[in-house]
Amino acid sequence: MGSVNTQEFNFDGLVGPTHNYAGLSPGNLLSSKHARMVAHPKAAALQGIAKMRHLADLGIPQGVLPPQPRPALRFLRELGFAGEDVSLLQALGENEPGLLSAACSASSMWTANAATVSPSADTADGRVHFTPANLTNKFHRSLEPQVTGNILRGTFANEKHFAHHQHLPDNEHFGDEGAANHTRLCRNYGQAGVELFVYGRHAFDTSKPAPKKYPARQTLEACQAVARLHGLDDDGVVYMQQNPDVIDQGVFHNDVIAVGNQNVLFFHEQAFYQKDAGFKELQAKFGSEPLHFIEVPTAEVSVQDAVKTYLFNTQIITLPSGDMTIIAPTECEENEAVKRYLDKLVTLGTPIKSVNYFDVKQSMSNGGGPACLRLRVAMNDQELAAVNQNTLINDTQFARLNAWVDKHYRDELGEDDLRDPQLLIESRTALDELTQILKIGSVYPFQQA
Ligand code: SUG
């Protein structure tokens, strides 16, 4: 039994100074659609910080995780590129622009993919467990896990309360995309819950169904490995397969088609393969109190509209009053069918009573909605006291972060700007200063050199 004073924090990823649109994620339709558009890094970062601030104002505890250092020079050097930083980047821009844009991606902003987190109430040793996601399916994202591990260790820096695992072996058989495919259902955050792991394919048994057109980024075997590492009880774990047909329609993570909070699972009719058996197991493991399975029928919202608007990449948040609210991107408000559904949802008698719309368009254009931007960490008071307090959002940190973005970020960033060596200098200066604002230590390789 956990402490009663347990709250769920959202740790949002701060958008990095090299935010750009490179079309790096086939299968993620919004990323492909916006490839090579001019991006607005300053607006992107400010939109993210504004969302964090609003949640904090609603009484929802909020933290922040810093971005990764980009361009990722360390990886470029591992690939054999040599010479001074400046000439290396210029040559790469001329000869290998695709590789340069991958090395510049600000994709670590989507912290739902940073790691899988199991709160202490669920784990055998009573610690909060973190496994950074290896993100093997996309080259630009596979550059993240090591520094993610450093950042998580610098944020949750206490071995008594927090256990940090190495990311799973870098291989497609164990492709892991973190919390984007993981939902924890519980009566309240401090009690043992049921952790729902959703996978896209079986790595070893290829006779099982799998998508045909787009990649399934998460394997069952990766989910099982994370559950093992975290010391989860079989009675508190359910594995379900994502419907391969929706992966082929652009649902590259489960959090693009389903989202849960406490006793609510909100999902599209087509989200899961063999859902009846899965839901039965979920309910049985959850206990006698009935779960709210809120299923959105295709007749009311098509899969296409769900992917376009990110209806399910919303955050379902429990407010201090006990009511739940949905944090939705403004794209949901602008789509007739989705808006109609959300207007109806709040009258259905489920725990969800209201909707808050947020403009996160800069992130959305790369296929990242409100829920992609956050990593959930449920913590009791002792654990909270052990967290690096400078990573928590309050008035002071909010003002500091805004001023930091204003000082360091560019208004616009296009493909050609990525080869500008000044961008590397700006980015390092900014991140170095950020590590001081967050007092997180030298988490970046360029600080360790
Ligand atoms: O991995 N987009 C990210 C979006 C991640 C969304 N996360 C969740 N659903 N939890 C991805 O596909 C696009 C980068 C580019 O094209 O420039 C990108 O990496």
Coordinates of N, CA, C and O in Angstrom, one line a residue, residues 63-236:
G63 N 6.6 19.2 -13.9 CA 8.0 19.3 -13.9 C 8.5 19.5 -15.4 O 7.6 19.5 -16.3
V64 N 9.8 19.7 -15.5 CA 10.3 19.9 -16.9 C 11.6 19.1 -17.1 O 12.3 18.9 -16.1
L65 N 11.8 18.6 -18.3 CA 13.0 17.9 -18.6 C 13.7 18.6 -19.7 O 13.0 19.0 -20.7
P66 N 15.0 18.8 -19.6 CA 15.7 19.6 -20.6 C 15.9 18.9 -21.9 O 15.8 17.7 -21.9
P67 N 16.1 19.6 -23.0 CA 16.3 19.0 -24.3 C 17.7 18.4 -24.4 O 18.6 18.5 -23.6
Q68 N 17.9 17.6 -25.5 CA 19.2 17.0 -25.8 C 20.1 17.9 -26.6 O 19.6 18.8 -27.3
P69 N 21.4 17.7 -26.5 CA 22.3 18.6 -27.3 C 22.3 18.3 -28.7 O 22.5 17.1 -29.1
R70 N 22.0 19.3 -29.5 CA 21.9 19.1 -31.0 C 22.6 20.3 -31.7 O 22.4 21.4 -31.2
P71 N 23.2 20.1 -32.8 CA 23.5 18.8 -33.5 C 24.3 17.8 -32.7 O 25.1 18.2 -31.8
A72 N 24.0 16.5 -32.9 CA 24.5 15.5 -32.1 C 25.9 15.1 -32.6 O 26.1 14.1 -33.2
L73 N 26.9 16.0 -32.3 CA 28.2 15.8 -32.8 C 28.9 14.5 -32.4 O 29.6 13.9 -33.2
R74 N 28.6 14.1 -31.2 CA 29.3 12.9 -30.7 C 29.0 11.7 -31.6 O 29.8 10.9 -32.0
F75 N 27.7 11.6 -32.1 CA 27.3 10.5 -33.0 C 27.9 10.7 -34.3 O 28.3 9.7 -34.9
L76 N 28.0 11.9 -34.8 CA 28.6 12.1 -36.1 C 30.1 11.7 -36.1 O 30.6 11.0 -37.0
R77 N 30.7 11.9 -35.0 CA 32.1 11.5 -34.9 C 32.2 10.0 -34.8 O 33.1 9.4 -35.4
E78 N 31.3 9.4 -34.1 CA 31.3 7.9 -34.1 C 31.1 7.3 -35.4 O 31.5 6.2 -35.7
L79 N 30.5 8.1 -36.4 CA 30.2 7.6 -37.7 C 31.4 7.9 -38.6 O 31.4 7.7 -39.8
G80 N 32.5 8.5 -38.0 CA 33.7 8.7 -38.8 C 33.9 10.1 -39.4 O 34.9 10.3 -40.0
F81 N 32.9 11.0 -39.1 CA 33.1 12.3 -39.6 C 34.1 13.0 -38.6 O 34.0 12.9 -37.4
A82 N 35.1 13.7 -39.3 CA 36.2 14.3 -38.4 C 36.4 15.7 -38.8 O 35.8 16.3 -39.7
G83 N 37.3 16.3 -38.1 CA 37.6 17.8 -38.3 C 37.0 18.7 -37.3 O 36.4 18.2 -36.3
E84 N 37.3 20.0 -37.5 CA 36.7 20.9 -36.6 C 35.2 20.9 -36.6 O 34.6 20.6 -37.7
D85 N 34.5 21.2 -35.5 CA 33.1 21.2 -35.5 C 32.5 22.0 -36.7 O 31.6 21.5 -37.4
V86 N 33.0 23.2 -36.9 CA 32.4 24.1 -37.9 C 32.5 23.4 -39.3 O 31.6 23.4 -40.1
S87 N 33.7 23.0 -39.7 CA 33.9 22.4 -41.0 C 33.1 21.1 -41.2 O 32.6 20.8 -42.2
L88 N 33.1 20.3 -40.1 CA 32.3 19.1 -40.1 C 30.9 19.3 -40.5 O 30.3 18.7 -41.4
L89 N 30.3 20.3 -39.8 CA 28.8 20.6 -40.0 C 28.6 21.2 -41.4 O 27.6 20.8 -42.1
Q90 N 29.5 22.0 -41.9 CA 29.3 22.6 -43.2 C 29.4 21.5 -44.3 O 28.6 21.4 -45.2
A91 N 30.4 20.6 -44.1 CA 30.6 19.5 -45.1 C 29.4 18.6 -45.1 O 28.9 18.2 -46.2
L92 N 28.9 18.3 -43.9 CA 27.7 17.4 -43.8 C 26.5 18.1 -44.5 O 25.7 17.4 -45.2
G93 N 26.3 19.4 -44.2 CA 25.2 20.1 -44.8 C 25.2 20.0 -46.3 O 24.2 19.9 -47.0
E94 N 26.4 20.0 -46.9 CA 26.5 20.0 -48.4 C 26.4 18.6 -48.9 O 25.7 18.3 -49.9
N95 N 27.0 17.6 -48.2 CA 27.0 16.2 -48.7 C 26.0 15.3 -48.2 O 25.6 14.4 -48.9
E96 N 25.5 15.5 -47.0 CA 24.6 14.6 -46.3 C 23.5 15.3 -45.6 O 23.4 15.2 -44.3
P97 N 22.7 16.1 -46.3 CA 21.7 17.0 -45.5 C 20.8 16.1 -44.7 O 20.3 16.6 -43.7
G98 N 20.4 14.9 -45.2 CA 19.5 14.1 -44.4 C 20.1 13.7 -43.1 O 19.4 13.8 -42.1
L99 N 21.3 13.3 -43.1 CA 22.0 13.0 -41.8 C 22.1 14.2 -40.9 O 21.9 14.1 -39.7
L100 N 22.4 15.3 -41.5 CA 22.5 16.5 -40.7 C 21.2 16.8 -40.0 O 21.1 17.1 -38.8
S101 N 20.1 16.7 -40.8 CA 18.8 17.1 -40.1 C 18.4 16.1 -39.0 O 17.9 16.4 -38.0
A102 N 18.8 14.8 -39.2 CA 18.5 13.8 -38.2 C 19.4 14.2 -36.9 O 18.9 14.1 -35.8
A103 N 20.6 14.6 -37.1 CA 21.5 15.0 -36.0 C 21.0 16.2 -35.3 O 21.5 16.5 -34.2
C104 N 20.1 17.0 -36.0 CA 19.7 18.3 -35.4 C 18.3 18.1 -34.8 O 17.8 19.1 -34.2
S105 N 17.6 17.0 -34.9 CA 16.2 16.9 -34.5 C 16.1 17.2 -33.0 O 16.8 16.8 -32.1
A106 N 15.0 18.0 -32.7 CA 14.7 18.3 -31.3 C 13.7 17.3 -30.7 O 12.9 17.6 -29.8
S107 N 13.7 16.1 -31.3 CA 12.7 15.1 -31.0 C 12.6 14.7 -29.5 O 11.6 14.1 -29.1
S108 N 13.6 15.0 -28.7 CA 13.5 14.7 -27.3 C 12.4 15.4 -26.5 O 12.2 15.1 -25.4
M109 N 11.9 16.5 -27.2 CA 10.7 17.2 -26.5 C 9.6 16.2 -26.2 O 8.9 16.5 -25.2
W110 N 9.5 15.1 -27.0 CA 8.3 14.2 -26.7 C 8.7 13.2 -25.6 O 9.0 12.1 -25.9
T111 N 8.6 13.7 -24.4 CA 9.1 12.9 -23.3 C 8.2 11.7 -23.0 O 8.6 10.9 -22.1
A112 N 7.0 11.6 -23.6 CA 6.3 10.3 -23.5 C 7.1 9.2 -24.0 O 6.9 8.0 -23.7
N113 N 8.1 9.5 -24.9 CA 9.0 8.5 -25.4 C 10.3 8.5 -24.7 O 11.2 7.8 -25.2
A114 N 10.5 9.2 -23.7 CA 11.8 9.3 -23.0 C 12.0 8.0 -22.2 O 13.1 7.4 -22.2
A115 N 11.0 7.4 -21.6 CA 11.1 6.3 -20.7 C 9.8 5.7 -20.4 O 8.7 6.2 -20.6
T116 N 9.8 4.5 -19.8 CA 8.7 3.9 -19.1 C 8.9 4.1 -17.6 O 10.0 3.8 -17.1
V117 N 7.9 4.5 -16.9 CA 8.0 4.7 -15.5 C 7.0 3.9 -14.7 O 5.8 3.9 -15.0
S118 N 7.5 3.2 -13.7 CA 6.6 2.4 -12.8 C 6.7 3.0 -11.4 O 7.8 3.1 -10.8
P119 N 5.6 3.5 -10.9 CA 5.6 4.1 -9.5 C 5.9 3.1 -8.4 O 5.7 1.9 -8.7
S120 N 6.3 3.5 -7.3 CA 6.7 2.6 -6.2 C 5.6 1.7 -5.7 O 5.9 0.6 -5.3
A121 N 4.4 2.1 -5.8 CA 3.3 1.2 -5.4 C 3.2 0.0 -6.2 O 2.6 -1.0 -5.8
D122 N 3.8 0.0 -7.4 CA 3.7 -1.2 -8.3 C 4.9 -2.1 -8.3 O 4.9 -3.2 -8.9
T123 N 6.0 -1.6 -7.7 CA 7.2 -2.4 -7.9 C 7.7 -3.2 -6.7 O 7.3 -2.8 -5.6
A124 N 8.4 -4.3 -7.0 CA 8.8 -5.2 -5.9 C 9.6 -4.6 -4.8 O 9.4 -4.9 -3.6
D125 N 10.5 -3.7 -5.2 CA 11.4 -3.1 -4.2 C 10.9 -1.7 -3.7 O 11.6 -1.1 -2.9
G126 N 9.7 -1.3 -4.0 CA 9.1 -0.1 -3.5 C 9.8 1.2 -3.9 O 9.7 2.2 -3.3
R127 N 10.6 1.1 -5.1 CA 11.2 2.3 -5.6 C 10.4 2.7 -6.9 O 9.8 1.8 -7.5
V128 N 10.6 3.9 -7.4 CA 10.1 4.3 -8.7 C 11.1 3.9 -9.7 O 12.3 4.2 -9.6
H129 N 10.7 3.1 -10.7 CA 11.6 2.6 -11.7 C 11.5 3.3 -13.0 O 10.4 3.6 -13.5
F130 N 12.6 3.6 -13.6 CA 12.7 4.3 -14.9 C 13.6 3.4 -15.9 O 14.7 3.0 -15.6
T131 N 13.0 3.2 -17.1 CA 13.8 2.6 -18.2 C 13.7 3.5 -19.4 O 12.7 3.6 -20.0
P132 N 14.8 4.2 -19.7 CA 14.8 5.0 -20.9 C 14.4 4.2 -22.2 O 14.8 3.0 -22.2
A133 N 13.7 4.7 -23.1 CA 13.3 4.0 -24.3 C 14.5 4.0 -25.3 O 15.1 5.0 -25.4
N134 N 14.7 2.9 -25.9 CA 15.8 2.8 -26.9 C 15.5 3.5 -28.2 O 16.4 3.8 -29.0
L135 N 14.2 3.6 -28.6 CA 13.8 4.3 -29.8 C 14.5 3.8 -31.0 O 14.9 4.6 -31.8
T136 N 14.7 2.5 -31.1 CA 15.5 2.0 -32.2 C 14.9 2.2 -33.6 O 15.7 2.2 -34.6
N137 N 13.6 2.4 -33.7 CA 13.0 2.4 -35.0 C 13.3 3.6 -35.9 O 13.3 3.5 -37.1
K138 N 13.7 4.7 -35.3 CA 14.0 5.9 -36.1 C 15.4 6.3 -35.7 O 15.7 6.6 -34.5
F139 N 16.3 6.5 -36.7 CA 17.7 6.8 -36.4 C 17.8 8.1 -35.5 O 18.5 8.0 -34.5
H140 N 17.0 9.1 -35.9 CA 17.2 10.4 -35.1 C 16.8 10.2 -33.7 O 17.3 10.9 -32.8
R141 N 15.9 9.3 -33.4 CA 15.4 9.1 -32.0 C 16.3 8.1 -31.3 O 16.4 8.2 -30.0
S142 N 17.0 7.3 -32.0 CA 17.9 6.3 -31.4 C 19.1 7.0 -30.7 O 19.8 6.4 -30.0
L143 N 19.2 8.3 -31.0 CA 20.4 9.1 -30.5 C 20.0 9.6 -29.1 O 20.9 10.2 -28.4
E144 N 18.8 9.3 -28.6 CA 18.4 10.0 -27.4 C 18.7 9.2 -26.0 O 18.9 9.9 -25.0
P145 N 18.6 7.9 -26.0 CA 18.5 7.2 -24.7 C 19.6 7.5 -23.7 O 19.3 7.6 -22.5
Q146 N 20.8 7.6 -24.2 CA 21.9 7.8 -23.2 C 21.8 9.1 -22.4 O 21.9 9.1 -21.2
V147 N 21.6 10.2 -23.2 CA 21.5 11.5 -22.5 C 20.2 11.5 -21.7 O 20.1 12.1 -20.6
T148 N 19.1 10.8 -22.2 CA 17.9 10.7 -21.4 C 18.2 10.1 -20.1 O 17.7 10.6 -19.0
G149 N 19.0 9.1 -20.0 CA 19.3 8.4 -18.8 C 20.0 9.4 -17.9 O 19.7 9.5 -16.7
N150 N 21.0 10.2 -18.4 CA 21.7 11.2 -17.6 C 20.7 12.2 -17.0 O 20.8 12.6 -15.8
I151 N 19.7 12.6 -17.8 CA 18.8 13.7 -17.4 C 17.9 13.1 -16.3 O 17.6 13.7 -15.3
L152 N 17.4 11.9 -16.5 CA 16.5 11.3 -15.5 C 17.3 11.1 -14.2 O 16.7 11.3 -13.1
R153 N 18.6 10.7 -14.3 CA 19.4 10.5 -13.1 C 19.6 11.8 -12.4 O 19.6 11.9 -11.1
G154 N 19.7 12.9 -13.2 CA 19.9 14.2 -12.6 C 18.7 14.8 -12.0 O 18.7 15.7 -11.1
T155 N 17.5 14.3 -12.4 CA 16.2 14.8 -12.0 C 15.7 14.0 -10.8 O 15.3 14.6 -9.8
F156 N 15.8 12.7 -10.9 CA 15.4 11.8 -9.8 C 16.6 11.2 -9.2 O 16.9 10.0 -9.4
A157 N 17.3 12.1 -8.5 CA 18.7 11.8 -8.1 C 18.7 11.2 -6.7 O 19.2 12.0 -5.8
N158 N 18.2 10.0 -6.5 CA 18.2 9.5 -5.1 C 18.0 8.0 -5.2 O 16.9 7.5 -5.6
E159 N 19.0 7.2 -4.9 CA 19.0 5.8 -5.1 C 18.0 5.1 -4.2 O 17.5 4.0 -4.4
K160 N 17.7 5.7 -3.0 CA 16.8 5.1 -2.1 C 15.4 5.0 -2.7 O 14.6 4.1 -2.5
H161 N 15.0 6.1 -3.4 CA 13.7 6.1 -3.9 C 13.5 5.8 -5.4 O 12.4 5.5 -5.9
F162 N 14.6 6.0 -6.2 CA 14.5 5.9 -7.7 C 15.5 4.9 -8.2 O 16.7 4.9 -7.9
A163 N 15.0 4.0 -9.0 CA 15.9 3.0 -9.7 C 15.9 3.3 -11.2 O 14.9 3.4 -11.9
H164 N 17.2 3.5 -11.7 CA 17.4 3.8 -13.1 C 18.0 2.6 -13.8 O 19.1 2.2 -13.5
H165 N 17.3 2.2 -14.8 CA 17.8 1.0 -15.6 C 18.5 1.6 -16.9 O 18.1 2.7 -17.4
Q166 N 19.3 0.8 -17.5 CA 19.9 1.0 -18.8 C 18.8 0.8 -19.8 O 17.9 -0.1 -19.6
H167 N 18.8 1.5 -20.9 CA 17.8 1.2 -22.0 C 18.0 -0.2 -22.5 O 19.1 -0.7 -22.4
L168 N 16.9 -0.8 -23.1 CA 17.0 -2.1 -23.6 C 18.0 -2.2 -24.7 O 18.3 -1.2 -25.4
P169 N 18.6 -3.4 -25.0 CA 19.6 -3.5 -26.1 C 19.0 -2.9 -27.4 O 17.9 -3.1 -27.7
D170 N 19.9 -2.2 -28.0 CA 19.5 -1.5 -29.2 C 19.3 -2.4 -30.4 O 20.2 -2.6 -31.2
N171 N 18.2 -3.0 -30.5 CA 17.9 -3.9 -31.6 C 16.4 -3.9 -31.8 O 15.6 -3.8 -30.8
E172 N 16.0 -4.0 -33.0 CA 14.5 -3.9 -33.4 C 13.7 -5.0 -32.7 O 12.5 -4.8 -32.5
H173 N 14.3 -6.1 -32.3 CA 13.5 -7.1 -31.6 C 13.1 -6.6 -30.2 O 12.1 -7.0 -29.7
F174 N 13.8 -5.6 -29.7 CA 13.4 -5.0 -28.4 C 13.1 -3.5 -28.5 O 13.3 -2.8 -27.6
G175 N 12.6 -3.2 -29.7 CA 12.2 -1.8 -30.0 C 11.2 -1.3 -28.9 O 10.2 -1.9 -28.6
D176 N 11.6 -0.2 -28.2 CA 10.8 0.3 -27.1 C 10.7 1.8 -27.2 O 11.6 2.5 -27.5
E177 N 9.4 2.2 -27.1 CA 9.1 3.7 -27.3 C 8.6 4.3 -26.0 O 8.0 5.4 -26.0
G178 N 8.8 3.6 -24.9 CA 8.5 4.2 -23.6 C 7.0 4.3 -23.3 O 6.2 3.6 -23.7
A179 N 6.7 5.4 -22.5 CA 5.4 5.6 -21.9 C 4.3 5.8 -23.0 O 3.1 5.8 -22.7
A180 N 4.7 6.1 -24.2 CA 3.7 6.3 -25.3 C 2.9 5.0 -25.5 O 1.8 5.1 -26.0
N181 N 3.4 3.9 -25.1 CA 2.7 2.6 -25.2 C 2.4 2.0 -23.9 O 2.4 0.8 -23.8
H182 N 2.3 2.8 -22.9 CA 2.2 2.3 -21.5 C 1.2 3.2 -20.8 O 1.3 4.4 -20.8
T183 N 0.2 2.6 -20.1 CA -0.8 3.3 -19.4 C -1.0 2.7 -18.1 O -1.2 1.4 -18.0
R184 N -1.1 3.5 -17.0 CA -1.3 2.9 -15.7 C -2.7 3.2 -15.2 O -3.1 4.4 -15.2
L185 N -3.4 2.2 -14.9 CA -4.8 2.4 -14.3 C -4.7 2.1 -12.9 O -4.0 1.2 -12.4
C186 N -5.4 2.9 -12.1 CA -5.3 2.7 -10.6 C -6.5 3.4 -10.0 O -7.1 4.3 -10.6
R187 N -6.8 3.0 -8.7 CA -7.9 3.7 -8.0 C -7.5 5.0 -7.6 O -8.1 6.0 -7.8
N188 N -6.4 5.1 -6.9 CA -5.7 6.4 -6.7 C -4.2 6.2 -6.9 O -3.7 5.0 -6.8
Y189 N -3.5 7.3 -7.1 CA -2.1 7.1 -7.6 C -1.2 6.4 -6.6 O -0.2 5.8 -7.0
G190 N -1.5 6.4 -5.3 CA -0.7 5.8 -4.3 C -0.9 4.3 -4.1 O -0.1 3.7 -3.4
Q191 N -1.9 3.8 -4.8 CA -2.2 2.3 -4.6 C -1.7 1.6 -5.8 O -1.6 2.1 -6.9
A192 N -1.4 0.3 -5.6 CA -0.9 -0.5 -6.7 C -1.9 -0.5 -7.8 O -3.1 -0.6 -7.6
G193 N -1.4 -0.3 -9.0 CA -2.3 -0.2 -10.2 C -2.1 -1.3 -11.1 O -1.4 -2.3 -10.9
V194 N -2.7 -1.2 -12.3 CA -2.5 -2.2 -13.4 C -1.8 -1.5 -14.5 O -2.3 -0.4 -14.9
E195 N -0.6 -2.0 -14.9 CA 0.1 -1.3 -16.0 C -0.2 -2.0 -17.3 O 0.1 -3.2 -17.5
L196 N -0.8 -1.2 -18.2 CA -1.2 -1.8 -19.5 C 0.0 -1.4 -20.5 O 0.3 -0.3 -20.7
F197 N 0.6 -2.5 -21.0 CA 1.6 -2.3 -22.0 C 1.0 -2.7 -23.4 O 0.4 -3.8 -23.6
V198 N 1.1 -1.8 -24.4 CA 0.6 -2.0 -25.7 C 1.7 -2.1 -26.7 O 2.6 -1.3 -26.8
Y199 N 1.7 -3.2 -27.4 CA 2.8 -3.5 -28.4 C 2.2 -3.5 -29.8 O 1.0 -3.7 -30.0
G200 N 3.1 -3.3 -30.8 CA 2.7 -3.3 -32.2 C 2.9 -4.6 -32.9 O 2.3 -5.0 -33.9
R201 N 3.9 -5.4 -32.4 CA 4.2 -6.7 -33.0 C 4.9 -7.6 -32.1 O 5.5 -7.2 -31.1
H202 N 4.9 -8.9 -32.5 CA 5.7 -9.9 -31.8 C 7.1 -10.0 -32.5 O 7.1 -10.1 -33.7
A203 N 8.2 -9.9 -31.8 CA 9.5 -10.0 -32.5 C 9.8 -11.4 -32.9 O 10.4 -11.6 -34.0
F204 N 9.6 -12.4 -32.1 CA 10.1 -13.7 -32.4 C 9.0 -14.6 -33.1 O 9.4 -15.4 -33.8
D205 N 7.8 -14.4 -32.8 CA 6.7 -15.2 -33.5 C 6.1 -14.4 -34.6 O 5.2 -13.6 -34.4
T206 N 6.7 -14.5 -35.8 CA 6.3 -13.7 -36.9 C 5.0 -14.2 -37.6 O 4.5 -13.6 -38.5
S207 N 4.4 -15.3 -37.0 CA 3.1 -15.8 -37.6 C 2.0 -14.9 -37.0 O 0.9 -14.9 -37.5
K208 N 2.3 -14.1 -36.0 CA 1.2 -13.2 -35.4 C 1.0 -12.0 -36.3 O 1.8 -11.6 -37.1
P209 N -0.2 -11.4 -36.2 CA -0.5 -10.2 -37.0 C 0.4 -9.1 -36.8 O 0.9 -8.9 -35.7
A210 N 0.7 -8.3 -37.8 CA 1.6 -7.2 -37.8 C 1.2 -6.2 -38.9 O 0.6 -6.6 -39.9
P211 N 1.5 -4.9 -38.7 CA 1.2 -4.0 -39.8 C 1.9 -4.3 -41.1 O 3.0 -4.9 -41.1
K212 N 1.4 -3.9 -42.2 CA 2.0 -4.2 -43.5 C 2.7 -3.0 -44.2 O 3.6 -3.2 -44.9
K213 N 2.2 -1.8 -43.8 CA 2.7 -0.7 -44.5 C 3.7 0.1 -43.7 O 4.8 0.5 -44.1
Y214 N 3.4 0.4 -42.5 CA 4.2 1.2 -41.6 C 4.8 0.4 -40.4 O 4.2 -0.6 -40.1
P215 N 5.9 0.8 -39.9 CA 6.5 0.0 -38.8 C 5.7 0.0 -37.5 O 5.1 0.9 -37.1
A216 N 5.8 -1.2 -36.9 CA 5.3 -1.3 -35.5 C 6.6 -1.0 -34.6 O 7.5 -1.8 -34.6
R217 N 6.6 0.1 -33.9 CA 7.9 0.4 -33.3 C 8.1 -0.3 -32.0 O 9.2 -0.4 -31.5
Q218 N 7.0 -0.8 -31.4 CA 7.2 -1.4 -30.0 C 6.9 -2.9 -30.1 O 5.9 -3.3 -30.7
T219 N 7.7 -3.7 -29.5 CA 7.5 -5.2 -29.6 C 7.0 -5.7 -28.2 O 7.2 -5.0 -27.2
L220 N 6.3 -6.8 -28.2 CA 5.8 -7.4 -27.0 C 7.0 -7.7 -26.1 O 7.0 -7.5 -24.9
E221 N 8.1 -8.2 -26.7 CA 9.2 -8.7 -26.0 C 9.9 -7.5 -25.2 O 10.4 -7.7 -24.1
A222 N 9.8 -6.3 -25.8 CA 10.4 -5.1 -25.1 C 9.5 -4.8 -23.9 O 10.0 -4.5 -22.8
C223 N 8.2 -4.9 -24.1 CA 7.2 -4.6 -23.0 C 7.5 -5.6 -21.8 O 7.6 -5.1 -20.6
Q224 N 7.7 -6.8 -22.2 CA 7.9 -7.8 -21.1 C 9.2 -7.6 -20.4 O 9.3 -7.8 -19.2
A225 N 10.2 -7.2 -21.1 CA 11.5 -6.9 -20.5 C 11.4 -5.7 -19.5 O 12.0 -5.8 -18.4
V226 N 10.7 -4.7 -19.9 CA 10.6 -3.5 -19.0 C 9.8 -3.9 -17.7 O 10.2 -3.6 -16.6
A227 N 8.7 -4.7 -17.9 CA 8.0 -5.2 -16.7 C 8.8 -6.0 -15.8 O 8.8 -5.9 -14.6
R228 N 9.7 -6.9 -16.4 CA 10.6 -7.7 -15.6 C 11.6 -6.8 -14.8 O 11.8 -6.9 -13.6
L229 N 12.2 -5.8 -15.5 CA 13.2 -4.9 -14.9 C 12.6 -4.2 -13.8 O 13.2 -3.9 -12.7
H230 N 11.3 -3.7 -13.9 CA 10.7 -2.9 -12.9 C 10.2 -3.7 -11.7 O 9.7 -3.1 -10.8
G231 N 10.3 -5.0 -11.8 CA 9.8 -5.9 -10.7 C 8.3 -5.8 -10.6 O 7.8 -5.7 -9.5
L232 N 7.5 -5.8 -11.7 CA 6.1 -5.7 -11.6 C 5.5 -7.1 -11.4 O 6.0 -8.1 -11.9
D233 N 4.4 -7.2 -10.6 CA 3.8 -8.4 -10.4 C 2.9 -8.8 -11.6 O 2.2 -7.9 -12.1
D234 N 2.9 -10.0 -12.0 CA 2.0 -10.5 -13.1 C 0.6 -10.1 -12.9 O -0.1 -9.8 -13.9
D235 N 0.1 -10.0 -11.7 CA -1.3 -9.6 -11.4 C -1.5 -8.1 -11.6 O -2.7 -7.7 -11.6
G236 N -0.4 -7.4 -11.8 CA -0.6 -6.0 -12.1 C -0.2 -5.5 -13.5 O 0.1 -4.4 -13.7

